[in-house]
Every structure is written in C-alpha cells, then in structure tokens.
Tab-separated table of C-alpha atoms and ligand atoms in Angstrom:
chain	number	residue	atom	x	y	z
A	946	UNK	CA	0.000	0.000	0.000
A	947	UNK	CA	1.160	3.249	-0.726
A	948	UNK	CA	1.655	6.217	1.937
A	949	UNK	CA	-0.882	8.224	2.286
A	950	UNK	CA	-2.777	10.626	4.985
A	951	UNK	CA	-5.553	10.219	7.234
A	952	UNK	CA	-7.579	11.768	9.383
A	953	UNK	CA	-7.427	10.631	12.764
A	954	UNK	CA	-9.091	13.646	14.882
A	955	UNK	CA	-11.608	16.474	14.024
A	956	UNK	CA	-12.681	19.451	16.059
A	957	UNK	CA	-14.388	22.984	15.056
A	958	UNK	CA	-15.531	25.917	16.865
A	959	UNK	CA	-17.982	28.617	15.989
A	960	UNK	CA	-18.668	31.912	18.176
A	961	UNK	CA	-21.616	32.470	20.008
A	962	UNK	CA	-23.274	35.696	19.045
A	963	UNK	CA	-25.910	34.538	16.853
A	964	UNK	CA	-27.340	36.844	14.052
A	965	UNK	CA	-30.450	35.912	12.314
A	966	UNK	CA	-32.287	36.277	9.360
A	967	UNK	CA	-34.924	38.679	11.110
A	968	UNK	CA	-31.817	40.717	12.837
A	969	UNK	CA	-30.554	41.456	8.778
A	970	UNK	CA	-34.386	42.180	7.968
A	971	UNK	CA	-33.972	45.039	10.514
A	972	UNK	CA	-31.049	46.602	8.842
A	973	UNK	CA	-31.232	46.397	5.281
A	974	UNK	CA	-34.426	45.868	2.836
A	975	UNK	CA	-34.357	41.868	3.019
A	976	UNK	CA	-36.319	39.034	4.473
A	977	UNK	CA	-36.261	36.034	6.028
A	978	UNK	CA	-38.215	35.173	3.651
A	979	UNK	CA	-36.201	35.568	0.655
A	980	UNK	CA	-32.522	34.426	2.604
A	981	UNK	CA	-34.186	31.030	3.140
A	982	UNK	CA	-35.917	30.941	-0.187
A	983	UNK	CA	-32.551	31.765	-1.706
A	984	UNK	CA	-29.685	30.380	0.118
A	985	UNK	CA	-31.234	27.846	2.676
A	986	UNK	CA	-29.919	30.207	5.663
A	987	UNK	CA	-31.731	31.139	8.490
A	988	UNK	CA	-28.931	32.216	10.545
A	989	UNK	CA	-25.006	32.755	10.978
A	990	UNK	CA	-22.169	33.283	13.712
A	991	UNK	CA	-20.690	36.395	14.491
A	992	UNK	CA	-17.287	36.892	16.196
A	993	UNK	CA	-17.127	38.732	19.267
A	994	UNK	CA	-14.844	41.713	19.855
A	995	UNK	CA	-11.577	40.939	20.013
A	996	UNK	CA	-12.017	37.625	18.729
A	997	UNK	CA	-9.485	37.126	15.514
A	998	UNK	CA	-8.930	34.005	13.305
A	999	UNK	CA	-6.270	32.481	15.481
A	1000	UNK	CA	-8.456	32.514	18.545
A	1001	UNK	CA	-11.472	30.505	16.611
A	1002	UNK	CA	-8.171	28.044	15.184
A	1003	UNK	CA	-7.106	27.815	18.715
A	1004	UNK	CA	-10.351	26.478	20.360
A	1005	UNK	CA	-10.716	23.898	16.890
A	1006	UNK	CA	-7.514	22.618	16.801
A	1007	UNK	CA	-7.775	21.810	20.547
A	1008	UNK	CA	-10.609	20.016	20.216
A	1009	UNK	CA	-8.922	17.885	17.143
A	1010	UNK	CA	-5.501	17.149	18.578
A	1011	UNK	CA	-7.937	15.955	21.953
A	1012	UNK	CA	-9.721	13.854	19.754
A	1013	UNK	CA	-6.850	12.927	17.956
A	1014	UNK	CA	-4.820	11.932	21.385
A	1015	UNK	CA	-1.870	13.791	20.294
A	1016	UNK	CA	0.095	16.894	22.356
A	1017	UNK	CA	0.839	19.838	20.405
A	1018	UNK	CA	4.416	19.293	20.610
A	1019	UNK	CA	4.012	16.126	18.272
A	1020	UNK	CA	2.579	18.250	15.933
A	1021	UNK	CA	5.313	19.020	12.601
A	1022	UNK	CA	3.306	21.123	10.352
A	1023	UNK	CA	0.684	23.476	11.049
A	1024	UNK	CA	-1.638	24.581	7.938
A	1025	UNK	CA	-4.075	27.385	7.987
A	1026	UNK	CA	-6.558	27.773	4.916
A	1027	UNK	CA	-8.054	31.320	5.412
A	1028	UNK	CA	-8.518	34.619	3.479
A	1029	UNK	CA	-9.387	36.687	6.650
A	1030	UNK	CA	-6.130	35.915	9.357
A	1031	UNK	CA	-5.494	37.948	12.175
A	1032	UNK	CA	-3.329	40.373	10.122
A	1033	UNK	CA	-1.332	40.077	6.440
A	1034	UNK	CA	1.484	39.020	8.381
A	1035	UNK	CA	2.952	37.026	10.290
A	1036	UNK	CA	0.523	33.976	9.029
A	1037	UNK	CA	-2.193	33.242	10.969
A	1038	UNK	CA	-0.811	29.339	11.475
A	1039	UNK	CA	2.684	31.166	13.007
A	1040	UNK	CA	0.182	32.881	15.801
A	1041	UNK	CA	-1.924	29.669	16.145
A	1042	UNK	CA	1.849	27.452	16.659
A	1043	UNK	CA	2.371	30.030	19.345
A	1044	UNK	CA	-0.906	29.485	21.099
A	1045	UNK	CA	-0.787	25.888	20.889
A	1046	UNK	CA	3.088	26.057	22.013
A	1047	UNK	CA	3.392	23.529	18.997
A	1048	UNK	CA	7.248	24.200	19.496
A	1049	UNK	CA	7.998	21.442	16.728
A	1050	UNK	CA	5.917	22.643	13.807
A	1051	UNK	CA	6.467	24.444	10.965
A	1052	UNK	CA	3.411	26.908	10.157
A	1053	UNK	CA	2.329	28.791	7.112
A	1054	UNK	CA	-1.215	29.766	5.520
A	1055	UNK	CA	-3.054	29.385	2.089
A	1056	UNK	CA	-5.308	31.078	0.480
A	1057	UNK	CA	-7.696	29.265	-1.111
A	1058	UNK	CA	-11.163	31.098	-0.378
A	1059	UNK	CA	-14.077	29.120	-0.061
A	1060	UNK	CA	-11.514	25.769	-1.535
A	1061	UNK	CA	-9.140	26.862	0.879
A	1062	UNK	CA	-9.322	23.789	2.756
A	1063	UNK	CA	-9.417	21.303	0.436
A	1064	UNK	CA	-6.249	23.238	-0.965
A	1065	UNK	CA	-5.283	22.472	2.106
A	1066	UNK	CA	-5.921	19.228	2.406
A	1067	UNK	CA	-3.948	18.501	-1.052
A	1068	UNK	CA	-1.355	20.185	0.407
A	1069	UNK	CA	-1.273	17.944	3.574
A	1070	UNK	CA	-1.530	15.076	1.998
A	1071	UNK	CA	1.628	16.011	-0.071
A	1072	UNK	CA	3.565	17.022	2.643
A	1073	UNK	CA	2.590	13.377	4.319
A	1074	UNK	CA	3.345	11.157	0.838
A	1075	UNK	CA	6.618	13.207	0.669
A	1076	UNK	CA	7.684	11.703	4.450
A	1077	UNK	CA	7.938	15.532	4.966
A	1078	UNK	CA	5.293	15.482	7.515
A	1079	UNK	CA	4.357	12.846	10.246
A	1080	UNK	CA	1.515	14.414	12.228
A	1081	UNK	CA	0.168	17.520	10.551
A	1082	UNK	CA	-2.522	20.206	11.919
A	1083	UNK	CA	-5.029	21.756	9.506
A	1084	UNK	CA	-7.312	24.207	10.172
A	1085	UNK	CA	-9.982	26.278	7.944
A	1086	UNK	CA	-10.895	29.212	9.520
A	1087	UNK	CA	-12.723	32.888	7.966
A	1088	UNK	CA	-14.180	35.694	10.387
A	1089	UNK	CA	-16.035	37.073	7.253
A	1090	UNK	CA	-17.768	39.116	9.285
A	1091	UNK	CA	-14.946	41.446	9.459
A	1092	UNK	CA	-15.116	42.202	6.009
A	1093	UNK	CA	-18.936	42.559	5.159
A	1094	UNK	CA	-20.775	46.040	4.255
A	1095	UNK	CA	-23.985	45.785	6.354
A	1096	UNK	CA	-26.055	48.098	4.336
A	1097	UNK	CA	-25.121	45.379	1.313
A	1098	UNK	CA	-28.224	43.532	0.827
A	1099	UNK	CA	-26.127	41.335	-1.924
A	1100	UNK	CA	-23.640	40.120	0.499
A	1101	UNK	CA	-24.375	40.177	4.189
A	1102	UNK	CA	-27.195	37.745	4.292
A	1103	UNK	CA	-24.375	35.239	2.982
A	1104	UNK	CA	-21.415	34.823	5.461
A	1105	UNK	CA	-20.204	33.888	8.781
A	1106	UNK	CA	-17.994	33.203	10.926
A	1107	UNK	CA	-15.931	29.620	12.462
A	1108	UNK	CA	-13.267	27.366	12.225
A	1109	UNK	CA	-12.211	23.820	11.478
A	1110	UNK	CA	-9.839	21.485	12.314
A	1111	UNK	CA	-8.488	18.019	11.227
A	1112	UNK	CA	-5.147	16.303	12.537
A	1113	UNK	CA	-3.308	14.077	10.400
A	1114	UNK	CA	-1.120	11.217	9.671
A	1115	UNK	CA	0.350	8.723	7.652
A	1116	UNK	CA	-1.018	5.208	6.647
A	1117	UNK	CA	-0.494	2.424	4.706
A	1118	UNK	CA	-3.861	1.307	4.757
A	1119	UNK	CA	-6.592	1.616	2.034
A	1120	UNK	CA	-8.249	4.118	4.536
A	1121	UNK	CA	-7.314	8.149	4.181
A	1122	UNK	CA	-6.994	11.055	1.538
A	1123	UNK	CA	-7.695	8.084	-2.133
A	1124	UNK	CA	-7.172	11.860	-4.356
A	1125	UNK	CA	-7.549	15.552	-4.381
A	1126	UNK	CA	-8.595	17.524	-7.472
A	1127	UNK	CA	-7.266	20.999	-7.539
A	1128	UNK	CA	-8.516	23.943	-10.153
A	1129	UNK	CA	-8.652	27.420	-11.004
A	1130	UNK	CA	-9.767	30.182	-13.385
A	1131	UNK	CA	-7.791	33.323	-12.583
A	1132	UNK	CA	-9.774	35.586	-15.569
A	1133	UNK	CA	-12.498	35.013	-13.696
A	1134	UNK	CA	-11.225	36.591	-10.243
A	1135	UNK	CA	-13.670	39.850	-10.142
A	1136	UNK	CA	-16.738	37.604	-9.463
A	1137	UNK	CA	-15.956	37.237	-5.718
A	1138	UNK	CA	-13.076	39.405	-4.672
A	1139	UNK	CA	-11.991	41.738	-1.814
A	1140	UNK	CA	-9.992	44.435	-3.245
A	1141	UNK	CA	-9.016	46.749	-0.967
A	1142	UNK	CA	-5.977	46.360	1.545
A	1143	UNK	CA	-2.857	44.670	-0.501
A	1144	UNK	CA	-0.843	46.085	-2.957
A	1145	UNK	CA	-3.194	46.788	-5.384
A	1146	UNK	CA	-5.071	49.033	-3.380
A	1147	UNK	CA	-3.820	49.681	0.042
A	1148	UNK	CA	-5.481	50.721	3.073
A	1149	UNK	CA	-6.417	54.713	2.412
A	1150	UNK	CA	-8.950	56.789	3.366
A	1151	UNK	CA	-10.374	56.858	-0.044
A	1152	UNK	CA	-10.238	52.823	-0.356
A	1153	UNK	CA	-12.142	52.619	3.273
A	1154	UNK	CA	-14.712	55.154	1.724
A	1155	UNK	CA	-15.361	53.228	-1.361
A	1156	UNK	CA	-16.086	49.726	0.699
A	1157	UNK	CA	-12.889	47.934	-0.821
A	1158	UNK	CA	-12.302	46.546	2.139
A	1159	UNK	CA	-15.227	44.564	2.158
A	1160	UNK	CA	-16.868	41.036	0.076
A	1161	UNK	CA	-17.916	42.062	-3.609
A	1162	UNK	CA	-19.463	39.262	-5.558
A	1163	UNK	CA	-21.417	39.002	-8.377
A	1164	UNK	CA	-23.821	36.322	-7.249
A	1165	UNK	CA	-25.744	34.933	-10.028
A	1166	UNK	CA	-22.570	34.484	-12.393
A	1167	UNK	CA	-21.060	32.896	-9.540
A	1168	UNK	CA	-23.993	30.675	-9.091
A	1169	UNK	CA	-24.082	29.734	-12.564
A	1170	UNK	CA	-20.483	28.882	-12.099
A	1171	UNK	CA	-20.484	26.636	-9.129
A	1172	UNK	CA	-23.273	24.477	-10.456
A	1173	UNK	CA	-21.494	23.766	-14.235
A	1174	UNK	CA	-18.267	23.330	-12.526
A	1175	UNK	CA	-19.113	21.444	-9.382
A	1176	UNK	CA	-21.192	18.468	-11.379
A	1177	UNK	CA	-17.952	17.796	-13.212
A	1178	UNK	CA	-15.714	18.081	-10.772
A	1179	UNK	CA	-17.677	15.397	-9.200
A	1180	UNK	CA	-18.084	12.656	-11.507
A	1181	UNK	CA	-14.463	13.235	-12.485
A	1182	UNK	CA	-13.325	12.831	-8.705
A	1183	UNK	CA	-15.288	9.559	-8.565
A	1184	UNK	CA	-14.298	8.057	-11.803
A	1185	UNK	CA	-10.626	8.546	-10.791
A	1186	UNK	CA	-11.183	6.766	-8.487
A	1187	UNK	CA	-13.575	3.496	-9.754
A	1188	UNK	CA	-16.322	4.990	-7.574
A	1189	UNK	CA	-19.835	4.665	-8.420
A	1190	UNK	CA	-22.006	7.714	-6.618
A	1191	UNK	CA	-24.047	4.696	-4.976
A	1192	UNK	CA	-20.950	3.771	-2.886
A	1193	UNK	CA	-20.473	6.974	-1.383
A	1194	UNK	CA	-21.926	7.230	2.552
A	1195	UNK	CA	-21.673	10.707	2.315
A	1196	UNK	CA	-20.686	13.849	0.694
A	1197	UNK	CA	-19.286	16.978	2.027
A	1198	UNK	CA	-20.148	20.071	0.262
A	1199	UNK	CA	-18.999	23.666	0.870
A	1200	UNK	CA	-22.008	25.173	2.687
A	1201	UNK	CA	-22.921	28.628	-0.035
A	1202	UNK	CA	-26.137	27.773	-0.767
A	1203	UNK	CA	-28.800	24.612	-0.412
A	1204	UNK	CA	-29.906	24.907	-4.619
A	1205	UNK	CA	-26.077	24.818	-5.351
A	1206	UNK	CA	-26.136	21.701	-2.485
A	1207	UNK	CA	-29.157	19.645	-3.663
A	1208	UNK	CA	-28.312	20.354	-7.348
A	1209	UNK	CA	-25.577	18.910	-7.032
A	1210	UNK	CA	-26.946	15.957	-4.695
A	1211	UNK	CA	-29.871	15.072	-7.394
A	1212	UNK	CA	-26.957	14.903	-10.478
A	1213	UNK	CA	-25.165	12.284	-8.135
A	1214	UNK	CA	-28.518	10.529	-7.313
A	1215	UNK	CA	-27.408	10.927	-4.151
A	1216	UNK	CA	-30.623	11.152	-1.205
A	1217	UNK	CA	-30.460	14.804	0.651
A	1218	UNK	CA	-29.651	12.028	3.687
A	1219	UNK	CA	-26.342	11.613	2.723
A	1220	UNK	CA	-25.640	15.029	2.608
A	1221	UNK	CA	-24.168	16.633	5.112
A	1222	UNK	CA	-26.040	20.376	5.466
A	1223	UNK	CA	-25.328	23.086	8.368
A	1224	UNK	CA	-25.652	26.257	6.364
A	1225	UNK	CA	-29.027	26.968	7.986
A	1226	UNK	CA	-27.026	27.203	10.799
A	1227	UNK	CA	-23.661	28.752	10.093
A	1228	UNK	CA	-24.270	30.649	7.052
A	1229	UNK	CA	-21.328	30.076	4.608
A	1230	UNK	CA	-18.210	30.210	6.670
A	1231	UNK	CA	-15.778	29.935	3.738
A	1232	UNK	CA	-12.680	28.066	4.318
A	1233	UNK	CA	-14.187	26.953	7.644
A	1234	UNK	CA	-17.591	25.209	6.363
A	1235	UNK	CA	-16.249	21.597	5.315
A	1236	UNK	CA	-14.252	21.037	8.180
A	1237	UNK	CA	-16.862	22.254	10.368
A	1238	UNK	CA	-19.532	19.779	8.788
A	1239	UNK	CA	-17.285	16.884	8.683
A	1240	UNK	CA	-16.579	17.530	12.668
A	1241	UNK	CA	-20.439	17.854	13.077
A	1242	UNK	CA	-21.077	13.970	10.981
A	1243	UNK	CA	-18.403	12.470	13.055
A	1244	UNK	CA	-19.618	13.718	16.398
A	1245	UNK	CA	-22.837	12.705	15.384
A	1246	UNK	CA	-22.024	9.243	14.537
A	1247	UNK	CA	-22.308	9.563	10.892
A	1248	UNK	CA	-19.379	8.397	9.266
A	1249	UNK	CA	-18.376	5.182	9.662
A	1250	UNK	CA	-15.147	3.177	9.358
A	1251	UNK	CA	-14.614	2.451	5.544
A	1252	UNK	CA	-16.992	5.094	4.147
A	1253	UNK	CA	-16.073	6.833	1.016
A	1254	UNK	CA	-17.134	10.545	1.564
A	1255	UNK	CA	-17.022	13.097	-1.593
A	1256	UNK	CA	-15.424	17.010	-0.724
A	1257	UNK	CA	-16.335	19.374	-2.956
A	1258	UNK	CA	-15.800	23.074	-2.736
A	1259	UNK	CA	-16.208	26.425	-5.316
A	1260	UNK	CA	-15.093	29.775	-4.380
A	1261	UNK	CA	-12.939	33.262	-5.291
A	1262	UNK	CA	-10.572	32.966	-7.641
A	1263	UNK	CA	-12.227	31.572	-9.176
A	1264	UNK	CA	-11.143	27.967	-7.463
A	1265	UNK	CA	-12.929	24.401	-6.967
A	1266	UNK	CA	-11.512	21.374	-5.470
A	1267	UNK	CA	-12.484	18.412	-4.332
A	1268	UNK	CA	-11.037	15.290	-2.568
A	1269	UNK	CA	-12.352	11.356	-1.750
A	1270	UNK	CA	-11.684	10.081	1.959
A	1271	UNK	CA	-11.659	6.304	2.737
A	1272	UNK	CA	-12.909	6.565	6.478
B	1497	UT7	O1	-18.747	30.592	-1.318
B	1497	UT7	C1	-18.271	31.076	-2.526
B	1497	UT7	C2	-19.174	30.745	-3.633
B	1497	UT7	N1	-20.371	31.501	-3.530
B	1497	UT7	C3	-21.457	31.074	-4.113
B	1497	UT7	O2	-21.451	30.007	-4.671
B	1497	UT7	C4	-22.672	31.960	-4.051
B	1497	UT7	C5	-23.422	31.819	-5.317
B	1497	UT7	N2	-24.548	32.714	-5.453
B	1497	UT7	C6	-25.691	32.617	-4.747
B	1497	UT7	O3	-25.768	31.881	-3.799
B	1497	UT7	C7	-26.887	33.387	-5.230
B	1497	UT7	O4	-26.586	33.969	-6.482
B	1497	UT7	C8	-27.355	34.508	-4.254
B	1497	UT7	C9	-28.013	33.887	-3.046
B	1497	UT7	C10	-26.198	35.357	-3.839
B	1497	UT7	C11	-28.393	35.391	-4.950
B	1497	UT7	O5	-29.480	34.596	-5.443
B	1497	UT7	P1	-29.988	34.758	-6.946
B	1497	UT7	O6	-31.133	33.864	-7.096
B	1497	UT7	O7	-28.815	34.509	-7.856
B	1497	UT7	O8	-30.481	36.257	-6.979
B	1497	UT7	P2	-29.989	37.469	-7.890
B	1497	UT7	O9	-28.616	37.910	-7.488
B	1497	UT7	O10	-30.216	37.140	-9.323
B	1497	UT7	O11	-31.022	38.587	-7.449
B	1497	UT7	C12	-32.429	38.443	-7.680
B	1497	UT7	C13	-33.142	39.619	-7.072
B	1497	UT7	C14	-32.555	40.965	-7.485
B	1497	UT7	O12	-33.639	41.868	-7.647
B	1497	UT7	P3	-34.204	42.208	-9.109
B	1497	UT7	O13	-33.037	42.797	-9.857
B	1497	UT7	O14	-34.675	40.910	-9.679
B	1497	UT7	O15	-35.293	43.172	-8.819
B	1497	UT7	C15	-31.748	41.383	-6.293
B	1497	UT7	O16	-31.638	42.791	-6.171
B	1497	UT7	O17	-33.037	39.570	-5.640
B	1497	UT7	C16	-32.563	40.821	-5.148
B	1497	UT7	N3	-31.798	40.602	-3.937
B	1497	UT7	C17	-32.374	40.536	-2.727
B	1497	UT7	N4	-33.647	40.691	-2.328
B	1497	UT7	C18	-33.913	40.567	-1.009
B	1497	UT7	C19	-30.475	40.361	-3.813
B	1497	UT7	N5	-30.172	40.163	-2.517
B	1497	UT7	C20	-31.324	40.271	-1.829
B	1497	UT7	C21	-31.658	40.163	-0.472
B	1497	UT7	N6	-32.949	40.295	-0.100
B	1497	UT7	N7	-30.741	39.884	0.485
C-alpha cells in the first residue's frame, strides 16, 4: 500500500453571538423570507470583539488534537486555509503554533477562499506522501464578518464566521486522503473578490470610503459557475477513483447555498440524507464550512469506518476542489 494521509481527529468551533435572518431584515431591505428561499440560511455566527482568526483556530484545533490523542508538541506542520487571518502578516498558522506552544511545527497559511481547505488538504496530503510530515494540523478558519458592508443587501445575508480542524497522519492502509482535485480560473477573479488592503489598493482613506475593504461578488454568475463546474468536478473525482455515486456514505459540500447543495446531490442521485447540510445554521463560513460539517457527521455518529465521503468546494478565484476520503 502506498503512503498516504488520514484523518485521525476532528474538532471545530464557531462563536456564540448569533445573528439571524430577522436581525438582517432590521437593517437592510431583506427578508427572512427571501434568505431562506434563496440560500437555505436562516442564521449565521458572528465573532465577538476581540475575537481574531487564530483565537477561533485555537479552540478547533484543541478540540482535534484531543480527539486525535496527540500533544501539540508532536505536531510538525501546522496549515491554515483562510482569506481573513489575524493580520497580512505574520501567518495566521505562526500565531496559532504560538498558542498551541506547537514548538515542533512548521506553520504557514493558504489562500484558497471558499476551496481553501481542500487546498489544504492537497497540500497535507503532499507534505505526508513526501515523508515531509508525520503528524500535521489543519485548520480552515474565515471571520467574514470582518469584512462585510452591512447596508449590502447582496452580500451580508451570505457569510459567517468559524473554524475547522483536522489532525493528520500517515497510513499504509486503504483508509485516508484516495485523491484531491485541484482547479482554477484566474480571468475570472472579479466575481468574488476583496480588493481593498494589498498592494493593489492599500489601506487609504479613499479605499475605506469606497467599501474595498469589504466582500464584492457578483452572485448569479457565480452561481451559474459553481453548479457547471461542481457536477464535473464530481463525476471526475469519482471516476478517478472506480467509484460509483451509490458507494459513497456521504458527501461533504462547501455550505454557499442549499440549490447549489441539492443540485448537485440530485446529479449524483445521491438522497439529501447523505448530505451533510449546516448552512441553515452557520451561514457560509468559507474556508471553515467543510471542516466544520465533517466535525459535526463524526460527532454525530455519521461516518463510519470504511466510508467513502465526496469534498467538494467552489469559491474566489475563481477555485474548486475536491477530494475522496476512505474513512
Ligand atoms: O462561497 C463562494 C461561492 N459563492 C457562491 O457560490 C454563491 C453563489 N450565489 C448565490 O448563492 C446566489 O446567487 C445569491 C443567493 C447570492 C443570490 O441569489 P440569486 O437567485 O442569484 O439572486 P440574484 O442575485 O439574481 O437577485 C435576484 C433579485 C434581485 O432583484 P431584481 O433585480 O430581480 O429586482 C436582487 O436585487 O433579488 C434581489 N436581492 C435581494 N432581495 C432581497 C439580492 N439580494 C437580496 C436580499 N434580499 N438579500
């Protein structure tokens, strides 16, 4: 058997301010209604003050390495998938390694959006083929709160806030990480995009005026988007791997909206049972919402030993990815 990496502990965290539906109705022209109608959400998370990417990482990743059995120290590699760290530098994995007092690991983020994680995950599993990594921390985290114009009617019903966290290691087993599937279509970066604040246009007064500091996205396109790419990525991700949809136990989407979600689930012929869905809940927490759900399905006792479970995530960039697990 060849090496490979698996996922031997899961944890996630989300704050506990909640912000609903009805709380958005109050401050821009919007409705419960229409947000569930739309999207599937009813409500989201919002940070508190003074709570920052790291923090949300830190409570996570505890709860994965407990799970996991493993001490921070035995941790190598620390991976953070997030577009909204604590600050543009250091990386928000170098402030998590100090919180932790992971005093073995090497740390460093990505930034894959809304695929950050399964970037991630690629990336892991790389690092643990390569022998360069033995027991690996990964986290998805986004405080997208931060970055949201309230009186945007277009984006604010959308987001929020959490983290995720999976440990890892190597096996030689048929269980773990069977392939990742990593694209991108960089003409297509204006659809979702957060301009303001790096080099292109840096923190002024007249960038903080214009909103460029906060989530633009053109949502229909991007709709149409996910949906065309997403079915493909799927079936493609499966027949790598000699998979028919009926053998999956579950699949993992990125939580942006339900019609993407059971679009995607009726192409696979997959029942909405074997779908794992917390949007309604969390809102879409970016890099955050597949590691979330899959924490949620195994705390539930939904995923089983030997399960093949289907990743799939779409988001700025434009990126999608996907991965199949062997549980
Ligand atoms: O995670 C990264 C990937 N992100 C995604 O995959 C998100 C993909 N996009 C979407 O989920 C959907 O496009 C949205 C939920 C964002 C929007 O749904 P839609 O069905 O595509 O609506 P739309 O943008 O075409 O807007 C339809 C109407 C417009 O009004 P008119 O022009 O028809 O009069 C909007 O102004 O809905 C209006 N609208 C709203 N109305 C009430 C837009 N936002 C709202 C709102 N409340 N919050």
């Amino acid at each position: 058997m060849s090496l490979r990496g698996r996922i031997i502990g899961t944890g996630s965290y989300v704050p506990k301010n909640i912000l609903t539906n009805f709380d958005i109705g109050k401050m821009v022209d919007t409705s419960d209604e229409w947000i569930t109608e739309r999207t599937g959400i009813k409500e989201r998370r919002i940070a508190g003050e003074g709570e920052a990417a790291s923090d949300l990482s830190l409570q996570a990743s505890k709860r994965a390495l407990s799970e996991a059995g493993i001490k921070p120290n035995e941790i190598d590699m620390i991976i953070v998938a997030t577009m909204s760290g604590d600050m543009p530098m250091p990386s928000t994995a170098a402030i998590l390694q100090g919180k932790l007092g992971a005093k073995n690991a090497a740390a460093f983020d990505i930034n894959g959006a809304c695929s950050g994680f399964l970037y991630g995950l690629s990336v892991a599993d790389s690092f643990i083929k390569s022998g360069m990594s033995k027991k690996l921390l990964l986290v998805g985290v986004d405080v997208n709160s931060r970055f949201i114009n309230w009186q945007d009617r277009s984006t604010c019903v959308l987001f929020g806030d959490g983290a995720g966290a999976v440990v890892m290691k190597p096996t030689r087993t048929k269980r773990g990480i069977l392939s990742t599937h990593l694209h991108s279509d960089g003409d297509l970066w204006d659809l979702i995009c957060l301009p303001g604040g790096g080099s292109r246009h840096p923190a002024s007064s007249e960038s903080i005026k214009n909103n460029l500091h906060c989530i633009k996205m053109k949502g229909n396109e991007t709709f149409k988007a996910a949906v065309r790419t997403l079915e493909k990525l799927a079936l493609n991700t499966l027949k790598a791997n000699n998979i028919k949809p009926s053998q999956l136990a579950m699949l993992i989407p990125h939580q942006a909206n339900l019609r993407i979600i059971k679009a995607m689930a009726k192409r696979l012929g997959l029942p909405m049972s074997k779908v794992v869905v917390n949007l309604d809940r969390y809102g879409n927490t970016s890099g955050a919402s597949i590691p979330i759900a899959l924490d949620e399905a195994v705390r539930e006792g939904r995923v089983r030993s030997g399960d093949y479970i289907l990743f799939e995530a779409f988001g700025s960039g434009l990126t999608w990815a996907s991965a199949l697990v062997r549980w």
